[in-house]
Amino acid sequence: MKLISFLFLIVTASVVRLIAAEPAAADARDQIEALRAEIARHDRLYHRQAEPVIDDAAYDQLKRRLAELERAHPDAATAAVPLAPIGDDRSGHFPHYRHRERMLSLDKAYAEAEVRAFHARLVKMLGRDDLEFVVEPKFDGLAISVTYERGRLVRAVTRGNGIEGDDITANVGLIDGLPRTLTATMEHPWPEIVEVRGEIHVPLETFARLNAEREAAGETGFANPRNLAAGTVRQADARSVGSRGLRVVFFGLGACEPAAAQPATQQRLHAALRAWGLPVIPEVWPARGADELVRAIAAVGRARGEFPFPTDGAVVKLDAVALQREAGSGEAAPRWALAYKFAPERAETRLRAITLQVGRTGVLTPVAELVPVAIAGSTVTRATLHNRDEIARKDIRIGDFVYLEKAGDVIPAVVGVNLSRRLPEAQPYRFPVACPACYTPVTRGDSEVAVRCPNLGCPAQLRRRLEHFASKACLDIEGLGPAMIEILVGEGWVRELPDLYRLRRADLLALGRNNEKSVDRLLAGIERSKRADLWRVVHGLGVPQVGAATAKDLARQCGSLAGVAELGPKTIPALGDLRFQGVIADLISVGVGAESVAAVTGRLKGRVLVLTGTLPTLTRAEVTARIEAAGGKVSNAVSRHTHFVVAGAEPGSKLKQAHEFGVPVIDEAELLRLIAGK
Ligand code: IVH
């Protein structure tokens, strides 16, 4: 995010330069090539690395300029090095798979006039003016094509270059709500072969929670839900796909056989997708004629604040498939659809102060304290400034009027300063040299952007550690909220996590702030937490890089808190830290984790696997034990209920059956990756 706005300035400057003068024909070719190279670079950053450095509007401006130049100088356009028509998202980590039908992109519009021009084009082309449309929210995630053959999921492929994409079937199989088999009804039988097209995304609430967890652990958050979705599902490593709350929604068709099975309108397609049991868009807006179309887009814009999923626009589609066919497609996008991109909302307000938040690992995060301002339906008073470098780069000064932006995503960000309103006495911000909570001089690692308070006894860090330990995601201790923690730390009764288990009822009552009932409730909650699942305790320790998924792995592998102390450091070096070792030993001594059970992480929970052939390293008994430990079941026969067939050397007829039923076939290495999440 930070980087984005900075680079945005540079790129904007170069866009302006590229746009400035109408070139002579001789220059045109150079300019076209330069623009194409620039666009290709951003395509790589966006699609392959999921790390864009400019926002969508700046990118689209580059594309438009290119289109204008190509129109004005057709010869130069032909002579110049060409640009792939669709940004390629293939990462090199997955086998490629060819789509049965091409996967296109969408033309973009930013203004009402462009929507009206789109409408007028279709009216002219189709020779009628009563055209009916459907307007849908534009989900902001990663495009996916899922193939079902005779109702069975056989493959999930990214858009790639539109012709072939990455086969990410195993990862996509871990997404909640994606059915392995389609439901057939009398009215909606499934086609023999169908490619359903949709978007993998992360719900806004999940995004906010994951980012808060990361920031609390001193890790950098994801810039937006799209990067989180795209980054997660295309990891060679399936590890976090299951734990990051990804979702998928479907809104289109690729190949459909027999062709007669294809619904006749977009609205009926939604009904069919729903009947087949696929997740679909919760609400769509029908419209007839240009005026209604413009109004429907505005309605999506208004409703958008309430959507639980990330959106960056509205997609307009001609409803009747017969008319879609008549309109046809250009090289990169259909002529019958248009994506209207909403402008990011902007507001200007005054920066009253910069405060520092101390995270549980000591990371100091600067926070902008703002004069309250309304933006995209909510009032914003604070926004993260991320880190010291970020403030310096933007030269943000206390008292400045700053621009806030809430783009397709959720987090309001300070994107720049209104220099024309800067007061002459405004001073560059000096990042504190000492922790605001304990006054210990701050440190900064060579390769880190984060500035930290190195004092493990820092009361602010301790409070954060306790909040994390007691949170719902960890030990879920009732009655132990920030106010109570403040008291316990302030009184000096709790200096480390295990001290919670040594609190005395009489002391708590003597405080006089709590009645007997609430004190007993707190103590009962603390007592109960001794028996919590082992992974919750491990997660609660707050070890850097150990989130819920890793904690579950550790708990399963080690079996006990003592085991985690002993074996854990082999995989998680930070666990070897003396402080964590001390805390674990002390937690054991007060009785935490004694009755915990190592939770089944369920990476294969509910999945049925069939084995065939000889695996390279594991015996049948070993592999069965591993699958079961991960919550999966091993079955002897392949059926439509089988999730994966694990094939080794000299496989039997089960391999053939797998192909017949369209069950994905994986090898031992892939299975182990799935289980260990590596
Ligand atoms: S229709 C042939 N509908 O946006 C047209 N796309 O920029 C196929 N997207 O690749 C796309 N929400 O991944 C369509 N309601 C929606 C969408 C949507 C998000 C994505 C999709 C597509 C990209 C084009």
PDB file of C-alpha atoms in Angstrom, residues 55-57 60 108-112 115 135-140 285 293-305 307 309-316 339-346 376 405-409:
ATOM      1  CA  ASP A  55      -3.592   1.574  -8.618  1.00  0.00           C
ATOM      2  CA  ASP A  56      -6.106   0.365 -11.171  1.00  0.00           C
ATOM      3  CA  ALA A  57      -7.031   3.845 -12.388  1.00  0.00           C
ATOM      4  CA  ASP A  60      -6.156   1.878 -16.995  1.00  0.00           C
ATOM      5  CA  LYS A 108     -13.451  -0.745 -18.379  1.00  0.00           C
ATOM      6  CA  ALA A 109     -15.388   2.490 -17.950  1.00  0.00           C
ATOM      7  CA  TYR A 110     -15.082   5.247 -15.382  1.00  0.00           C
ATOM      8  CA  ALA A 111     -17.810   7.694 -16.350  1.00  0.00           C
ATOM      9  CA  GLU A 112     -21.498   7.747 -17.206  1.00  0.00           C
ATOM     10  CA  VAL A 115     -21.637   3.621 -20.231  1.00  0.00           C
ATOM     11  CA  VAL A 135     -25.719  -5.329 -13.521  1.00  0.00           C
ATOM     12  CA  GLU A 136     -23.595  -7.296 -11.060  1.00  0.00           C
ATOM     13  CA  PRO A 137     -21.058  -6.307  -8.443  1.00  0.00           C
ATOM     14  CA  LYS A 138     -17.501  -6.723  -9.691  1.00  0.00           C
ATOM     15  CA  PHE A 139     -15.716  -8.939  -7.195  1.00  0.00           C
ATOM     16  CA  ASP A 140     -12.119  -8.039  -6.535  1.00  0.00           C
ATOM     17  CA  TRP A 285     -29.755  -5.484 -10.792  1.00  0.00           C
ATOM     18  CA  LEU A 293     -28.462   1.039 -16.798  1.00  0.00           C
ATOM     19  CA  VAL A 294     -26.887   4.163 -15.362  1.00  0.00           C
ATOM     20  CA  ARG A 295     -29.305   4.054 -12.418  1.00  0.00           C
ATOM     21  CA  ALA A 296     -28.595   0.360 -11.761  1.00  0.00           C
ATOM     22  CA  ILE A 297     -24.845   1.017 -11.681  1.00  0.00           C
ATOM     23  CA  ALA A 298     -25.439   3.815  -9.190  1.00  0.00           C
ATOM     24  CA  ALA A 299     -27.578   1.432  -7.114  1.00  0.00           C
ATOM     25  CA  VAL A 300     -24.725  -1.081  -6.968  1.00  0.00           C
ATOM     26  CA  GLY A 301     -22.449   1.785  -5.947  1.00  0.00           C
ATOM     27  CA  ARG A 302     -24.767   2.656  -3.068  1.00  0.00           C
ATOM     28  CA  ALA A 303     -25.302  -0.948  -1.978  1.00  0.00           C
ATOM     29  CA  ARG A 304     -21.603  -1.629  -2.132  1.00  0.00           C
ATOM     30  CA  GLY A 305     -20.820  -0.312   1.344  1.00  0.00           C
ATOM     31  CA  PHE A 307     -21.356  -6.004   0.716  1.00  0.00           C
ATOM     32  CA  PHE A 309     -17.022  -9.095  -0.073  1.00  0.00           C
ATOM     33  CA  PRO A 310     -14.517  -6.772  -1.785  1.00  0.00           C
ATOM     34  CA  THR A 311     -15.748  -5.040  -4.961  1.00  0.00           C
ATOM     35  CA  ASP A 312     -14.113  -2.536  -7.241  1.00  0.00           C
ATOM     36  CA  GLY A 313     -16.941  -1.845  -9.634  1.00  0.00           C
ATOM     37  CA  ALA A 314     -20.076  -3.053 -11.353  1.00  0.00           C
ATOM     38  CA  VAL A 315     -20.220  -5.366 -14.355  1.00  0.00           C
ATOM     39  CA  VAL A 316     -22.866  -4.696 -16.997  1.00  0.00           C
ATOM     40  CA  ALA A 339     -16.869  -3.138 -16.153  1.00  0.00           C
ATOM     41  CA  TYR A 340     -17.675   0.180 -14.541  1.00  0.00           C
ATOM     42  CA  LYS A 341     -14.966   0.962 -12.002  1.00  0.00           C
ATOM     43  CA  PHE A 342     -15.953   3.059  -8.995  1.00  0.00           C
ATOM     44  CA  ALA A 343     -13.620   5.917  -8.185  1.00  0.00           C
ATOM     45  CA  PRO A 344     -11.907   5.471  -4.835  1.00  0.00           C
ATOM     46  CA  GLU A 345     -13.509   7.755  -2.322  1.00  0.00           C
ATOM     47  CA  ARG A 346     -11.330  10.581  -1.138  1.00  0.00           C
ATOM     48  CA  ALA A 376     -17.416   5.829   2.015  1.00  0.00           C
ATOM     49  CA  GLU A 405      -8.582   7.302   0.380  1.00  0.00           C
ATOM     50  CA  LYS A 406     -10.781   4.280   0.724  1.00  0.00           C
ATOM     51  CA  ALA A 407     -10.347   2.413  -2.511  1.00  0.00           C
ATOM     52  CA  GLY A 408     -11.887  -0.890  -3.606  1.00  0.00           C
ATOM     53  CA  ASP A 409     -10.779  -2.117  -0.246  1.00  0.00           C
TER      54      ASP A 409
END
